[in-house]
Structure formats: structure tokens, C-alpha cells
Amino acid sequence: MTVQQFENYISLFRPTVFRLAFGIVKNREDAEDMAQEAFARLYQTDKRFSDDEHVKAWLLRVTINLCKDMVRSAWYRHRDDPVADIGSSDDAGSSLGSYI
């Protein structure tokens, strides 16, 4: 795969890959990491693709697998979620609106 082909795949499929990852991990930073890793694996693969749709399908499957692995990891399950902590605050004056 040439650098030009790779850049073309990024511009074509980056929004779709990101949306898929975000739908699974529910966190923008993690979704960006998963999308980046999926594209890194695309660049490193020796696999031959028949057309752009084959590349897209491969990327989406890799993204799903990466996200599932992350969600199943002990690190992911035990990390603090600051959004969840907002609603459990004991302060009467704190609200979600004050964080937006």
C-alpha cells in the first residue's frame, strides 16, 4: 500500500471508524485511540484488498475487535469515570449544567 492510498483511506473512512469506536467505548479520547490503532494496523498489514469496500469492512471489523478488547480489559472496567461522578456529588449547588 502506498502512502497516497493510505491517506486516501484515512480521509474516506476516518469518520465512520471513529463513530463506530465511539458507539462502543462511549468516550471521545478512547474512540480516537481505537481509530488510530485500526489505521495503524491497516498500514502495517500485508493483506491485499480487492476494493475500497473490502478495506472499509476490514477496518470496521478491526475497530470492533479493538474496542471489545478494551471494554473487556480490567483497566477499562476499573478506571474512574468523571462523568459518572458528577451526578453523585453531595454538593446541593452542583449540577451537570455547571460543567458544560
N, CA, C and O atoms as a Tinker XYZ file with bonds, in Angstrom:
   400  protein
     1  N      0.849000   -1.165000    0.000000    73     2
     2  CA     0.000000    0.000000    0.000000    64     1     3
     3  C      0.902000    1.237000    0.000000    63     2     4     5
     4  O      1.860000    1.331000    0.768000    81     3
     5  N      0.579000    2.153000   -0.856000    73     3     6
     6  CA     1.355000    3.387000   -0.931000    64     5     7
     7  C      0.861000    4.376000    0.127000    63     6     8     9
     8  O     -0.235000    4.232000    0.671000    81     7
     9  N      1.678000    5.364000    0.401000    73     7    10
    10  CA     1.307000    6.396000    1.364000    64     9    11
    11  C      0.082000    7.156000    0.859000    63    10    12    13
    12  O     -0.798000    7.515000    1.641000    81    11
    13  N      0.029000    7.397000   -0.437000    73    11    14
    14  CA    -1.116000    8.112000   -1.017000    64    13    15
    15  C     -2.408000    7.300000   -0.844000    63    14    16    17
    16  O     -3.447000    7.864000   -0.501000    81    15
    17  N     -2.354000    6.000000   -1.074000    73    15    18
    18  CA    -3.525000    5.147000   -0.872000    64    17    19
    19  C     -3.949000    5.177000    0.600000    63    18    20    21
    20  O     -5.135000    5.287000    0.912000    81    19
    21  N     -2.971000    5.079000    1.490000    73    19    22
    22  CA    -3.267000    5.087000    2.922000    64    21    23
    23  C     -3.937000    6.395000    3.327000    63    22    24    25
    24  O     -4.930000    6.381000    4.054000    81    23
    25  N     -3.408000    7.518000    2.869000    73    23    26
    26  CA    -4.007000    8.813000    3.180000    64    25    27
    27  C     -5.423000    8.912000    2.616000    63    26    28    29
    28  O     -6.299000    9.518000    3.234000    81    27
    29  N     -5.644000    8.324000    1.457000    73    27    30
    30  CA    -6.985000    8.305000    0.874000    64    29    31
    31  C     -7.949000    7.508000    1.755000    63    30    32    33
    32  O     -9.087000    7.928000    1.969000    81    31
    33  N     -7.497000    6.363000    2.264000    73    31    34
    34  CA    -8.345000    5.550000    3.147000    64    33    35
    35  C     -8.660000    6.302000    4.446000    63    34    36    37
    36  O     -9.771000    6.208000    4.967000    81    35
    37  N     -7.694000    7.036000    4.956000    73    35    38
    38  CA    -7.944000    7.819000    6.169000    64    37    39
    39  C     -9.027000    8.860000    5.907000    63    38    40    41
    40  O     -9.958000    9.009000    6.699000    81    39
    41  N     -8.902000    9.576000    4.794000    73    39    42
    42  CA    -9.899000   10.611000    4.515000    64    41    43
    43  C    -11.276000   10.013000    4.217000    63    42    44    45
    44  O    -12.295000   10.626000    4.536000    81    43
    45  N    -11.316000    8.840000    3.619000    73    43    46
    46  CA   -12.594000    8.203000    3.304000    64    45    47
    47  C    -13.279000    7.597000    4.532000    63    46    48    49
    48  O    -14.487000    7.754000    4.707000    81    47
    49  N    -12.516000    6.911000    5.376000    73    47    50
    50  CA   -13.109000    6.064000    6.398000    64    49    51
    51  C    -12.923000    6.535000    7.838000    63    50    52    53
    52  O    -13.486000    5.932000    8.751000    81    51
    53  N    -12.159000    7.580000    8.061000    73    51    54
    54  CA   -11.920000    8.034000    9.430000    64    53    55
    55  C    -13.205000    8.387000   10.176000    63    54    56    57
    56  O    -13.365000    7.958000   11.319000    81    55
    57  N    -14.124000    9.145000    9.586000    73    55    58
    58  CA   -15.360000    9.453000   10.333000    64    57    59
    59  C    -16.163000    8.207000   10.713000    63    58    60    61
    60  O    -16.701000    8.127000   11.817000    81    59
    61  N    -16.243000    7.263000    9.824000    73    59    62
    62  CA   -17.011000    6.046000   10.079000    64    61    63
    63  C    -16.355000    5.203000   11.164000    63    62    64    65
    64  O    -17.030000    4.689000   12.055000    81    63
    65  N    -15.043000    5.066000   11.084000    73    63    66
    66  CA   -14.305000    4.280000   12.077000    64    65    67
    67  C    -14.426000    4.938000   13.453000    63    66    68    69
    68  O    -14.639000    4.253000   14.453000    81    67
    69  N    -14.291000    6.253000   13.503000    73    67    70
    70  CA   -14.414000    6.958000   14.779000    64    69    71
    71  C    -15.810000    6.792000   15.374000    63    70    72    73
    72  O    -15.945000    6.499000   16.562000    81    71
    73  N    -16.847000    6.976000   14.562000    73    71    74
    74  CA   -18.226000    6.842000   15.063000    64    73    75
    75  C    -18.484000    5.448000   15.609000    63    74    76    77
    76  O    -19.125000    5.293000   16.648000    81    75
    77  N    -17.988000    4.442000   14.915000    73    75    78
    78  CA   -18.151000    3.067000   15.386000    64    77    79
    79  C    -17.456000    2.888000   16.732000    63    78    80    81
    80  O    -18.044000    2.344000   17.667000    81    79
    81  N    -16.229000    3.335000   16.832000    73    79    82
    82  CA   -15.479000    3.200000   18.079000    64    81    83
    83  C    -16.159000    3.958000   19.215000    63    82    84    85
    84  O    -16.268000    3.444000   20.329000    81    83
    85  N    -16.617000    5.176000   18.938000    73    83    86
    86  CA   -17.285000    5.973000   19.962000    64    85    87
    87  C    -18.569000    5.293000   20.428000    63    86    88    89
    88  O    -18.898000    5.340000   21.613000    81    87
    89  N    -19.282000    4.674000   19.525000    73    87    90
    90  CA   -20.503000    3.970000   19.893000    64    89    91
    91  C    -20.253000    2.814000   20.836000    63    90    92    93
    92  O    -21.131000    2.443000   21.616000    81    91
    93  N    -19.069000    2.245000   20.773000    73    91    94
    94  CA   -18.745000    1.107000   21.635000    64    93    95
    95  C    -18.134000    1.561000   22.952000    63    94    96    97
    96  O    -18.557000    1.109000   24.016000    81    95
    97  N    -17.143000    2.452000   22.897000    73    95    98
    98  CA   -16.413000    2.806000   24.119000    64    97    99
    99  C    -17.000000    4.004000   24.853000    63    98   100   101
   100  O    -16.680000    4.223000   26.021000    81    99
   101  N    -17.852000    4.783000   24.191000    73    99   102
   102  CA   -18.568000    5.910000   24.815000    64   101   103
   103  C    -17.640000    6.981000   25.398000    63   102   104   105
   104  O    -17.983000    7.640000   26.380000    81   103
   105  N    -16.478000    7.147000   24.793000    73   103   106
   106  CA   -15.510000    8.129000   25.267000    64   105   107
   107  C    -14.710000    8.618000   24.072000    63   106   108   109
   108  O    -14.152000    7.815000   23.325000    81   107
   109  N    -14.651000    9.932000   23.886000    73   107   110
   110  CA   -14.017000   10.516000   22.707000    64   109   111
   111  C    -12.531000   10.151000   22.597000    63   110   112   113
   112  O    -12.065000    9.753000   21.529000    81   111
   113  N    -11.800000   10.286000   23.690000    73   111   114
   114  CA   -10.370000   10.008000   23.653000    64   113   115
   115  C    -10.088000    8.543000   23.347000    63   114   116   117
   116  O     -9.214000    8.228000   22.540000    81   115
   117  N    -10.831000    7.649000   23.993000    73   115   118
   118  CA   -10.652000    6.223000   23.730000    64   117   119
   119  C    -11.033000    5.881000   22.295000    63   118   120   121
   120  O    -10.370000    5.065000   21.654000    81   119
   121  N    -12.086000    6.494000   21.790000    73   119   122
   122  CA   -12.508000    6.254000   20.407000    64   121   123
   123  C    -11.434000    6.719000   19.427000    63   122   124   125
   124  O    -11.158000    6.046000   18.434000    81   123
   125  N    -10.828000    7.876000   19.712000    73   123   126
   126  CA    -9.745000    8.359000   18.857000    64   125   127
   127  C     -8.560000    7.395000   18.886000    63   126   128   129
   128  O     -7.946000    7.127000   17.854000    81   127
   129  N     -8.243000    6.873000   20.077000    73   127   130
   130  CA    -7.154000    5.900000   20.197000    64   129   131
   131  C     -7.448000    4.629000   19.405000    63   130   132   133
   132  O     -6.572000    4.100000   18.721000    81   131
   133  N     -8.676000    4.147000   19.499000    73   131   134
   134  CA    -9.040000    2.922000   18.785000    64   133   135
   135  C     -9.003000    3.136000   17.270000    63   134   136   137
   136  O     -8.544000    2.265000   16.531000    81   135
   137  N     -9.478000    4.276000   16.815000    73   135   138
   138  CA    -9.442000    4.583000   15.381000    64   137   139
   139  C     -8.000000    4.674000   14.899000    63   138   140   141
   140  O     -7.658000    4.149000   13.839000    81   139
   141  N     -7.166000    5.335000   15.674000    73   139   142
   142  CA    -5.761000    5.458000   15.303000    64   141   143
   143  C     -5.098000    4.087000   15.233000    63   142   144   145
   144  O     -4.333000    3.811000   14.309000    81   143
   145  N     -5.385000    3.239000   16.195000    73   143   146
   146  CA    -4.802000    1.894000   16.194000    64   145   147
   147  C     -5.298000    1.075000   15.003000    63   146   148   149
   148  O     -4.524000    0.323000   14.411000    81   147
   149  N     -6.562000    1.209000   14.649000    73   147   150
   150  CA    -7.103000    0.483000   13.493000    64   149   151
   151  C     -6.384000    0.916000   12.211000    63   150   152   153
   152  O     -6.031000    0.076000   11.383000    81   151
   153  N     -6.170000    2.214000   12.048000    73   151   154
   154  CA    -5.467000    2.690000   10.858000    64   153   155
   155  C     -3.997000    2.296000   10.878000    63   154   156   157
   156  O     -3.416000    2.037000    9.824000    81   155
   157  N     -3.391000    2.246000   12.050000    73   155   158
   158  CA    -2.006000    1.780000   12.143000    64   157   159
   159  C     -1.906000    0.323000   11.698000    63   158   160   161
   160  O     -0.963000   -0.062000   11.006000    81   159
   161  N     -2.874000   -0.468000   12.096000    73   159   162
   162  CA    -2.868000   -1.877000   11.674000    64   161   163
   163  C     -3.114000   -2.017000   10.167000    63   162   164   165
   164  O     -2.564000   -2.908000    9.521000    81   163
   165  N     -3.940000   -1.135000    9.622000    73   163   166
   166  CA    -4.147000   -1.144000    8.174000    64   165   167
   167  C     -2.831000   -0.864000    7.460000    63   166   168   169
   168  O     -2.492000   -1.535000    6.485000    81   167
   169  N     -2.097000    0.122000    7.944000    73   167   170
   170  CA    -0.836000    0.487000    7.311000    64   169   171
   171  C      0.190000   -0.638000    7.400000    63   170   172   173
   172  O      1.010000   -0.809000    6.497000    81   171
   173  N      0.143000   -1.401000    8.485000    73   171   174
   174  CA     1.120000   -2.460000    8.711000    64   173   175
   175  C      0.759000   -3.795000    8.072000    63   174   176   177
   176  O      1.609000   -4.679000    7.965000    81   175
   177  N     -0.474000   -3.947000    7.651000    73   175   178
   178  CA    -0.894000   -5.252000    7.131000    64   177   179
   179  C     -0.320000   -5.523000    5.740000    63   178   180   181
   180  O     -0.085000   -4.611000    4.947000    81   179
   181  N     -0.108000   -6.797000    5.482000    73   179   182
   182  CA     0.336000   -7.232000    4.160000    64   181   183
   183  C     -0.839000   -7.728000    3.330000    63   182   184   185
   184  O     -0.662000   -8.160000    2.191000    81   183
   185  N     -2.015000   -7.667000    3.890000    73   183   186
   186  CA    -3.221000   -8.171000    3.231000    64   185   187
   187  C     -3.505000   -7.393000    1.948000    63   186   188   189
   188  O     -3.326000   -6.176000    1.893000    81   187
   189  N     -3.942000   -8.101000    0.937000    73   187   190
   190  CA    -4.336000   -7.480000   -0.335000    64   189   191
   191  C     -5.854000   -7.318000   -0.335000    63   190   192   193
   192  O     -6.586000   -8.259000   -0.029000    81   191
   193  N     -6.313000   -6.139000   -0.675000    73   191   194
   194  CA    -7.736000   -5.849000   -0.687000    64   193   195
   195  C     -8.217000   -5.730000   -2.126000    63   194   196   197
   196  O     -7.517000   -5.190000   -2.982000    81   195
   197  N     -9.417000   -6.237000   -2.383000    73   195   198
   198  CA    -9.955000   -6.228000   -3.744000    64   197   199
   199  C    -10.499000   -4.864000   -4.145000    63   198   200   201
   200  O    -10.441000   -4.494000   -5.318000    81   199
   201  N    -11.034000   -4.104000   -3.171000    73   199   202
   202  CA   -11.570000   -2.773000   -3.474000    64   201   203
   203  C    -11.724000   -1.978000   -2.182000    63   202   204   205
   204  O    -11.400000   -2.466000   -1.099000    81   203
   205  N    -12.219000   -0.751000   -2.305000    73   203   206
   206  CA   -12.369000    0.124000   -1.141000    64   205   207
   207  C    -13.363000   -0.434000   -0.119000    63   206   208   209
   208  O    -13.176000   -0.259000    1.085000    81   207
   209  N    -14.396000   -1.088000   -0.583000    73   207   210
   210  CA   -15.380000   -1.662000    0.339000    64   209   211
   211  C    -14.767000   -2.778000    1.179000    63   210   212   213
   212  O    -15.137000   -2.960000    2.339000    81   211
   213  N    -13.849000   -3.511000    0.606000    73   211   214
   214  CA   -13.154000   -4.563000    1.341000    64   213   215
   215  C    -12.285000   -3.929000    2.432000    63   214   216   217
   216  O    -12.231000   -4.430000    3.555000    81   215
   217  N    -11.616000   -2.841000    2.101000    73   215   218
   218  CA   -10.805000   -2.114000    3.080000    64   217   219
   219  C    -11.699000   -1.605000    4.211000    63   218   220   221
   220  O    -11.360000   -1.746000    5.385000    81   219
   221  N    -12.823000   -1.023000    3.860000    73   219   222
   222  CA   -13.754000   -0.495000    4.858000    64   221   223
   223  C    -14.244000   -1.602000    5.788000    63   222   224   225
   224  O    -14.252000   -1.432000    7.007000    81   223
   225  N    -14.646000   -2.719000    5.224000    73   223   226
   226  CA   -15.135000   -3.836000    6.037000    64   225   227
   227  C    -14.036000   -4.340000    6.974000    63   226   228   229
   228  O    -14.294000   -4.639000    8.140000    81   227
   229  N    -12.820000   -4.431000    6.459000    73   227   230
   230  CA   -11.689000   -4.881000    7.276000    64   229   231
   231  C    -11.441000   -3.905000    8.415000    63   230   232   233
   232  O    -11.261000   -4.321000    9.559000    81   231
   233  N    -11.430000   -2.618000    8.117000    73   231   234
   234  CA   -11.212000   -1.587000    9.137000    64   233   235
   235  C    -12.287000   -1.622000   10.217000    63   234   236   237
   236  O    -11.979000   -1.502000   11.403000    81   235
   237  N    -13.529000   -1.784000    9.819000    73   235   238
   238  CA   -14.620000   -1.818000   10.787000    64   237   239
   239  C    -14.514000   -3.045000   11.692000    63   238   240   241
   240  O    -14.761000   -2.953000   12.894000    81   239
   241  N    -14.152000   -4.178000   11.127000    73   239   242
   242  CA   -14.003000   -5.388000   11.937000    64   241   243
   243  C    -12.837000   -5.236000   12.911000    63   242   244   245
   244  O    -12.952000   -5.620000   14.075000    81   243
   245  N    -11.730000   -4.686000   12.454000    73   243   246
   246  CA   -10.582000   -4.461000   13.338000    64   245   247
   247  C    -10.968000   -3.495000   14.459000    63   246   248   249
   248  O    -10.603000   -3.708000   15.615000    81   247
   249  N    -11.696000   -2.445000   14.123000    73   247   250
   250  CA   -12.133000   -1.462000   15.118000    64   249   251
   251  C    -13.030000   -2.111000   16.164000    63   250   252   253
   252  O    -12.856000   -1.885000   17.361000    81   251
   253  N    -13.973000   -2.905000   15.722000    73   251   254
   254  CA   -14.863000   -3.611000   16.654000    64   253   255
   255  C    -14.055000   -4.495000   17.592000    63   254   256   257
   256  O    -14.283000   -4.486000   18.802000    81   255
   257  N    -13.121000   -5.252000   17.051000    73   255   258
   258  CA   -12.318000   -6.151000   17.879000    64   257   259
   259  C    -11.455000   -5.381000   18.873000    63   258   260   261
   260  O    -11.340000   -5.782000   20.031000    81   259
   261  N    -10.849000   -4.282000   18.434000    73   259   262
   262  CA   -10.044000   -3.463000   19.340000    64   261   263
   263  C    -10.898000   -2.900000   20.471000    63   262   264   265
   264  O    -10.494000   -2.928000   21.634000    81   263
   265  N    -12.066000   -2.394000   20.132000    73   263   266
   266  CA   -12.953000   -1.815000   21.144000    64   265   267
   267  C    -13.454000   -2.870000   22.117000    63   266   268   269
   268  O    -13.515000   -2.619000   23.321000    81   267
   269  N    -13.809000   -4.025000   21.624000    73   267   270
   270  CA   -14.267000   -5.096000   22.511000    64   269   271
   271  C    -13.160000   -5.508000   23.468000    63   270   272   273
   272  O    -13.407000   -5.724000   24.655000    81   271
   273  N    -11.935000   -5.616000   22.952000    73   271   274
   274  CA   -10.809000   -5.960000   23.820000    64   273   275
   275  C    -10.619000   -4.903000   24.899000    63   274   276   277
   276  O    -10.351000   -5.234000   26.054000    81   275
   277  N    -10.756000   -3.641000   24.530000    73   275   278
   278  CA   -10.589000   -2.564000   25.502000    64   277   279
   279  C    -11.683000   -2.603000   26.559000    63   278   280   281
   280  O    -11.395000   -2.489000   27.750000    81   279
   281  N    -12.922000   -2.760000   26.143000    73   279   282
   282  CA   -14.046000   -2.770000   27.082000    64   281   283
   283  C    -13.957000   -3.965000   28.031000    63   282   284   285
   284  O    -14.383000   -3.869000   29.182000    81   283
   285  N    -13.416000   -5.075000   27.570000    73   283   286
   286  CA   -13.275000   -6.260000   28.415000    64   285   287
   287  C    -12.084000   -6.181000   29.358000    63   286   288   289
   288  O    -12.002000   -6.953000   30.313000    81   287
   289  N    -11.169000   -5.268000   29.106000    73   287   290
   290  CA    -9.951000   -5.217000   29.909000    64   289   291
   291  C    -10.258000   -4.776000   31.340000    63   290   292   293
   292  O    -11.189000   -4.008000   31.579000    81   291
   293  N     -9.472000   -5.268000   32.270000    73   291   294
   294  CA    -9.653000   -4.914000   33.675000    64   293   295
   295  C     -9.382000   -3.428000   33.880000    63   294   296   297
   296  O    -10.047000   -2.786000   34.693000    81   295
   297  N     -8.423000   -2.881000   33.161000    73   295   298
   298  CA    -8.112000   -1.455000   33.294000    64   297   299
   299  C     -9.332000   -0.606000   32.963000    63   298   300   301
   300  O     -9.666000    0.325000   33.696000    81   299
   301  N     -9.991000   -0.926000   31.866000    73   299   302
   302  CA   -11.139000   -0.143000   31.413000    64   301   303
   303  C    -12.297000   -0.239000   32.398000    63   302   304   305
   304  O    -12.965000    0.758000   32.674000    81   303
   305  N    -12.533000   -1.419000   32.920000    73   303   306
   306  CA   -13.658000   -1.630000   33.828000    64   305   307
   307  C    -13.446000   -0.979000   35.190000    63   306   308   309
   308  O    -14.415000   -0.685000   35.890000    81   307
   309  N    -12.206000   -0.754000   35.570000    73   307   310
   310  CA   -11.936000   -0.234000   36.905000    64   309   311
   311  C    -11.457000    1.212000   36.928000    63   310   312   313
   312  O    -11.118000    1.731000   37.992000    81   311
   313  N    -11.423000    1.853000   35.803000    73   311   314
   314  CA   -10.977000    3.248000   35.809000    64   313   315
   315  C    -12.109000    4.155000   36.273000    63   314   316   317
   316  O    -13.284000    3.795000   36.201000    81   315
   317  N    -11.740000    5.318000   36.741000    73   315   318
   318  CA   -12.726000    6.293000   37.206000    64   317   319
   319  C    -13.367000    6.973000   36.017000    63   318   320   321
   320  O    -12.694000    7.294000   35.038000    81   319
   321  N    -14.644000    7.190000   36.100000    73   319   322
   322  CA   -15.383000    7.886000   35.057000    64   321   323
   323  C    -15.865000    9.212000   35.640000    63   322   324   325
   324  O    -16.809000    9.235000   36.429000    81   323
   325  N    -15.217000   10.327000   35.255000    73   323   326
   326  CA   -15.590000   11.609000   35.854000    64   325   327
   327  C    -17.031000   12.027000   35.562000    63   326   328   329
   328  O    -17.628000   12.757000   36.354000    81   327
   329  N    -17.591000   11.587000   34.463000    73   327   330
   330  CA   -18.980000   11.931000   34.152000    64   329   331
   331  C    -19.925000   11.254000   35.140000    63   330   332   333
   332  O    -20.921000   11.853000   35.544000    81   331
   333  N    -19.634000   10.036000   35.527000    73   331   334
   334  CA   -20.480000    9.321000   36.489000    64   333   335
   335  C    -20.394000    9.973000   37.862000    63   334   336   337
   336  O    -21.363000    9.953000   38.621000    81   335
   337  N    -19.236000   10.553000   38.185000    73   335   338
   338  CA   -19.062000   11.186000   39.481000    64   337   339
   339  C    -19.840000   12.485000   39.609000    63   338   340   341
   340  O    -20.157000   12.897000   40.726000    81   339
   341  N    -20.152000   13.130000   38.522000    73   339   342
   342  CA   -20.868000   14.411000   38.565000    64   341   343
   343  C    -22.236000   14.239000   39.212000    63   342   344   345
   344  O    -22.615000   15.037000   40.068000    81   343
   345  N    -22.969000   13.226000   38.824000    73   343   346
   346  CA   -24.313000   13.019000   39.338000    64   345   347
   347  C    -24.337000   12.561000   40.779000    63   346   348   349
   348  O    -25.373000   12.680000   41.433000    81   347
   349  N    -23.231000   12.038000   41.307000    73   347   350
   350  CA   -23.230000   11.520000   42.667000    64   349   351
   351  C    -22.635000   12.500000   43.664000    63   350   352   353
   352  O    -22.353000   12.127000   44.803000    81   351
   353  N    -22.441000   13.741000   43.256000    73   351   354
   354  CA   -21.859000   14.747000   44.140000    64   353   355
   355  C    -22.831000   15.084000   45.281000    63   354   356   357
   356  O    -24.044000   15.132000   45.077000    81   355
   357  N    -22.285000   15.316000   46.478000    73   355   358
   358  CA   -23.104000   15.667000   47.632000    64   357   359
   359  C    -23.419000   17.155000   47.685000    63   358   360   361
   360  O    -24.276000   17.574000   48.463000    81   359
   361  N    -22.742000   17.961000   46.872000    73   359   362
   362  CA   -22.995000   19.399000   46.864000    64   361   363
   363  C    -24.370000   19.680000   46.284000    63   362   364   365
   364  O    -24.705000   19.216000   45.194000    81   363
   365  N    -25.170000   20.454000   47.033000    73   363   366
   366  CA   -26.511000   20.801000   46.555000    64   365   367
   367  C    -26.435000   21.739000   45.365000    63   366   368   369
   368  O    -27.336000   21.742000   44.526000    81   367
   369  N    -25.372000   22.539000   45.275000    73   367   370
   370  CA   -25.262000   23.511000   44.201000    64   369   371
   371  C    -24.669000   22.954000   42.917000    63   370   372   373
   372  O    -24.701000   23.631000   41.890000    81   371
   373  N    -24.131000   21.746000   42.945000    73   371   374
   374  CA   -23.503000   21.227000   41.730000    64   373   375
   375  C    -24.549000   20.570000   40.839000    63   374   376   377
   376  O    -25.466000   19.888000   41.296000    81   375
   377  N    -24.366000   20.808000   39.565000    73   375   378
   378  CA   -25.266000   20.212000   38.593000    64   377   379
   379  C    -24.488000   19.978000   37.317000    63   378   380   381
   380  O    -23.411000   20.543000   37.132000    81   379
   381  N    -25.007000   19.174000   36.462000    73   379   382
   382  CA   -24.365000   18.891000   35.180000    64   381   383
   383  C    -24.218000   20.173000   34.379000    63   382   384   385
   384  O    -23.235000   20.342000   33.657000    81   383
   385  N    -25.167000   21.065000   34.495000    73   383   386
   386  CA   -25.121000   22.319000   33.743000    64   385   387
   387  C    -23.904000   23.154000   34.076000    63   386   388   389
   388  O    -23.421000   23.893000   33.218000    81   387
   389  N    -23.394000   23.062000   35.287000    73   387   390
   390  CA   -22.236000   23.856000   35.663000    64   389   391
   391  C    -20.955000   23.330000   35.045000    63   390   392   393
   392  O    -19.943000   24.031000   35.055000    81   391
   393  N    -20.963000   22.130000   34.511000    73   391   394
   394  CA   -19.777000   21.537000   33.892000    64   393   395
   395  C    -19.758000   21.724000   32.393000    63   394   396   397
   396  O    -18.755000   21.410000   31.752000    81   395
   397  N    -20.816000   22.218000   31.823000    73   395   398
   398  CA   -20.908000   22.342000   30.364000    64   397   399
   399  C    -20.448000   23.695000   29.910000    63   398   400
   400  O    -20.456000   23.980000   28.713000    81   399
